XYZ file of N, CA and C in Angstrom:
249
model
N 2.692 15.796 -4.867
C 1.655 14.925 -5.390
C 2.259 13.993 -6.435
N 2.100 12.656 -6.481
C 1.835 11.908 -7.675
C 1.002 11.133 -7.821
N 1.038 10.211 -9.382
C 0.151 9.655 -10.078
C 0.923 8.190 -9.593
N 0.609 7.332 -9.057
C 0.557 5.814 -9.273
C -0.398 4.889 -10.325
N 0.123 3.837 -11.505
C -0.705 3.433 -11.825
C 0.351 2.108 -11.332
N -0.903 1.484 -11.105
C -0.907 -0.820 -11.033
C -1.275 -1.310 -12.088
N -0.576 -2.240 -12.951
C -1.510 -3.050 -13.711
C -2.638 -1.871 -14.554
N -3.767 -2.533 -15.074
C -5.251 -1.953 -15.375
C -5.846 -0.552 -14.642
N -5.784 -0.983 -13.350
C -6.494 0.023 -12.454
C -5.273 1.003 -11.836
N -5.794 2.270 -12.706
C -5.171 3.679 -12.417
C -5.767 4.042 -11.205
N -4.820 4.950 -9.959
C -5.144 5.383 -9.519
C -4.693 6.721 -8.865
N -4.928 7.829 -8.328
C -3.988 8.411 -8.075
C -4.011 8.760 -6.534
N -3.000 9.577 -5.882
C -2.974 9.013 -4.555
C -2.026 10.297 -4.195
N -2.169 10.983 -3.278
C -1.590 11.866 -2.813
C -0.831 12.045 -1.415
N -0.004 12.844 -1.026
C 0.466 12.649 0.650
C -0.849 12.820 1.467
N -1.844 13.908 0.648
C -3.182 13.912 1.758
C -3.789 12.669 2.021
N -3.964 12.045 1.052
C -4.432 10.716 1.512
C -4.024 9.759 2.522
N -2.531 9.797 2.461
C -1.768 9.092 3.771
C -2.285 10.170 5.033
N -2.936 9.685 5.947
C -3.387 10.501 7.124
C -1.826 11.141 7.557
N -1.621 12.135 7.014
C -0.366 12.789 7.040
C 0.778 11.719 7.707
N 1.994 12.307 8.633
C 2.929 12.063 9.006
C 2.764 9.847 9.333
N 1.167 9.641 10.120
C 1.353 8.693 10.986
C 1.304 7.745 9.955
N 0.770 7.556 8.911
C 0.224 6.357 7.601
C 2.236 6.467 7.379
N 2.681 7.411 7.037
C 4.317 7.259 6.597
C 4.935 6.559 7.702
N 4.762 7.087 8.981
C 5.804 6.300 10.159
C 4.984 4.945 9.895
N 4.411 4.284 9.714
C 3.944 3.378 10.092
C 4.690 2.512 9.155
N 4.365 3.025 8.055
C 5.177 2.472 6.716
C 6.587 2.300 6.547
N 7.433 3.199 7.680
C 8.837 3.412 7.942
C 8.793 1.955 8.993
N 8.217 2.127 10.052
C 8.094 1.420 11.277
C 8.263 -0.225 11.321
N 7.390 -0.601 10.317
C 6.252 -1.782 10.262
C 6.848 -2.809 9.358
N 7.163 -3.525 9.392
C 7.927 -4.216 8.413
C 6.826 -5.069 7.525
N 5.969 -5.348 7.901
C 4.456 -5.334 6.550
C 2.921 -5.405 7.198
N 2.079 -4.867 6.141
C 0.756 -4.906 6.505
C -0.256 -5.393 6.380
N -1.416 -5.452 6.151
C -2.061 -6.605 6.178
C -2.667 -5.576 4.485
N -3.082 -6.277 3.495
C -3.641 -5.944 2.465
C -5.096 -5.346 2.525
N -6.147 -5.047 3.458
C -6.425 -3.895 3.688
C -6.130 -2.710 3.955
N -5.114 -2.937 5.173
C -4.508 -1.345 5.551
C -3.633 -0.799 4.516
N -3.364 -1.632 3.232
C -2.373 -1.236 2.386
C -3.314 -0.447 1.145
N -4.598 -1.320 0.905
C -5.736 -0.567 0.313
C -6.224 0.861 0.606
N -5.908 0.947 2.037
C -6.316 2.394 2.854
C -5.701 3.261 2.685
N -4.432 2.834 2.456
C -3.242 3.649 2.700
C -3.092 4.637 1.293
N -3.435 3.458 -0.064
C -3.637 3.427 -1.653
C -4.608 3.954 -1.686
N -5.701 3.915 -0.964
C -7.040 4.841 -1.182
C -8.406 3.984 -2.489
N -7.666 3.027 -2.105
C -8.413 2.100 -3.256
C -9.360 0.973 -1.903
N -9.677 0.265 -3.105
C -10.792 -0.735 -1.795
C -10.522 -1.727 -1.403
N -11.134 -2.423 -0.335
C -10.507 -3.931 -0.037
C -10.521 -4.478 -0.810
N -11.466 -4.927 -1.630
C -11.357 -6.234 -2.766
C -10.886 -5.694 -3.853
N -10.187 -3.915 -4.399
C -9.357 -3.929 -5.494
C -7.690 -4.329 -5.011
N -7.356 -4.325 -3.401
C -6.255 -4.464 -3.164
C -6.254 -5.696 -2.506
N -6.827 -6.948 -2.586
C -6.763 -8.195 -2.812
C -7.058 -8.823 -4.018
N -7.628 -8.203 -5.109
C -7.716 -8.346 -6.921
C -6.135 -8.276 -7.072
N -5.277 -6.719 -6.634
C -4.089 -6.874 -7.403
C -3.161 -7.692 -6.841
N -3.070 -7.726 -4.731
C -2.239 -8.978 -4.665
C -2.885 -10.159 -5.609
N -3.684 -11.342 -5.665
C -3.546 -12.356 -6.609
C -3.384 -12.360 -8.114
N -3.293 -11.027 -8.717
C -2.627 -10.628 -10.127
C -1.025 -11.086 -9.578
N 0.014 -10.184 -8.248
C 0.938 -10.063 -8.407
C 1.088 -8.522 -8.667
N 0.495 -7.695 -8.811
C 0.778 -6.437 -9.381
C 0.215 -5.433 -7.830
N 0.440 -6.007 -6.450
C 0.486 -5.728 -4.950
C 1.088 -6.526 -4.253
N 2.511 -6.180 -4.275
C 3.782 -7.331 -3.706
C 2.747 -7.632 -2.366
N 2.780 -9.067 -2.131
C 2.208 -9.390 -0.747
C 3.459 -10.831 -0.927
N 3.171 -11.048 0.611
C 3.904 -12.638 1.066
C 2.912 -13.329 2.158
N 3.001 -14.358 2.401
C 2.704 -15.336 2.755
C 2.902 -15.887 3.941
N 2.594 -15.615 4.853
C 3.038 -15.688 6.453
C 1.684 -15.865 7.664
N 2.056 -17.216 7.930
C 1.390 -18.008 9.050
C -0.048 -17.682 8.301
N -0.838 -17.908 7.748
C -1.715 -18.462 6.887
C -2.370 -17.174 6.342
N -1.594 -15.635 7.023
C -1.627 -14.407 6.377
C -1.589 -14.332 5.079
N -1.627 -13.093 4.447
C -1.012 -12.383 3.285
C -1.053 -10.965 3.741
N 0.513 -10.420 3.657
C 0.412 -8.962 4.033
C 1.820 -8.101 2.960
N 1.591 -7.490 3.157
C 2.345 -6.154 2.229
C 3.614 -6.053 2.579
N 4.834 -6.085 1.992
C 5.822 -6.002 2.897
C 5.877 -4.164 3.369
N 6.429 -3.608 3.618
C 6.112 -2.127 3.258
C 7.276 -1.368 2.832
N 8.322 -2.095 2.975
C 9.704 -1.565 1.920
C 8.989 -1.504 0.098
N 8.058 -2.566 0.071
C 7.577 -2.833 -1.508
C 6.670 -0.954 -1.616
N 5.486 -1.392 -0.636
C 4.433 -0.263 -0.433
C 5.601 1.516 -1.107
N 6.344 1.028 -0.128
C 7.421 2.371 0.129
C 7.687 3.242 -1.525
N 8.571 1.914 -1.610
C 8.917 2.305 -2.977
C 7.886 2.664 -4.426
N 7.073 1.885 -4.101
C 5.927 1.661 -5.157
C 5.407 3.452 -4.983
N 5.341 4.056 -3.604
C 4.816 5.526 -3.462
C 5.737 6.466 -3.702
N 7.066 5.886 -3.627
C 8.114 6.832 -3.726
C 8.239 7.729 -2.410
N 8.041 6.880 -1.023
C 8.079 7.317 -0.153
C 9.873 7.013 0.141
N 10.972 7.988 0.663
C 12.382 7.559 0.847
C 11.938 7.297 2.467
N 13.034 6.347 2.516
C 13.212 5.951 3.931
C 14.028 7.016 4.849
N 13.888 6.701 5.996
C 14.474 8.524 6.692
C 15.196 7.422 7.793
């Protein structure tokens, strides 16, 4: 288990929360996500995980008129290691 905090909004977030093994492969897999599924993943809500991408404090980029998560950022930010 750990504690993640962002910015202002604490939250905490556990491996249970990642729908076990498949939320991690995906995150291994996926080279980025869309800033909902990254909210899902965080266990937080859509509009707190589009609040912190436009803070900056939810690495997102900018692609074909997207914004999505890279998930090397996601990764690290959970302290998930790459396998």
């Amino acid at each position: 288990d750990f504690v993640t905090q962002i910015g202002d909004i604490g939250f905490m977030t556990t491996t249970q929360n990642l729908t076990a093994t498949s939320d991690i492969d995906e995150l291994r897999t996926r080279a980025a996500i869309s800033i909902p599924r990254a909210g899902q993943i965080l266990g937080i809500s859509r509009a707190n995980a589009y609040s912190l991408a436009d803070r900056g404090e939810l690495p997102s980029i900018a692609l074909g008129g997207r914004r999505l998560v890279p998930t090397a950022a996601l990764r690290a930010m959970l302290g998930i290691a790459d396998s």
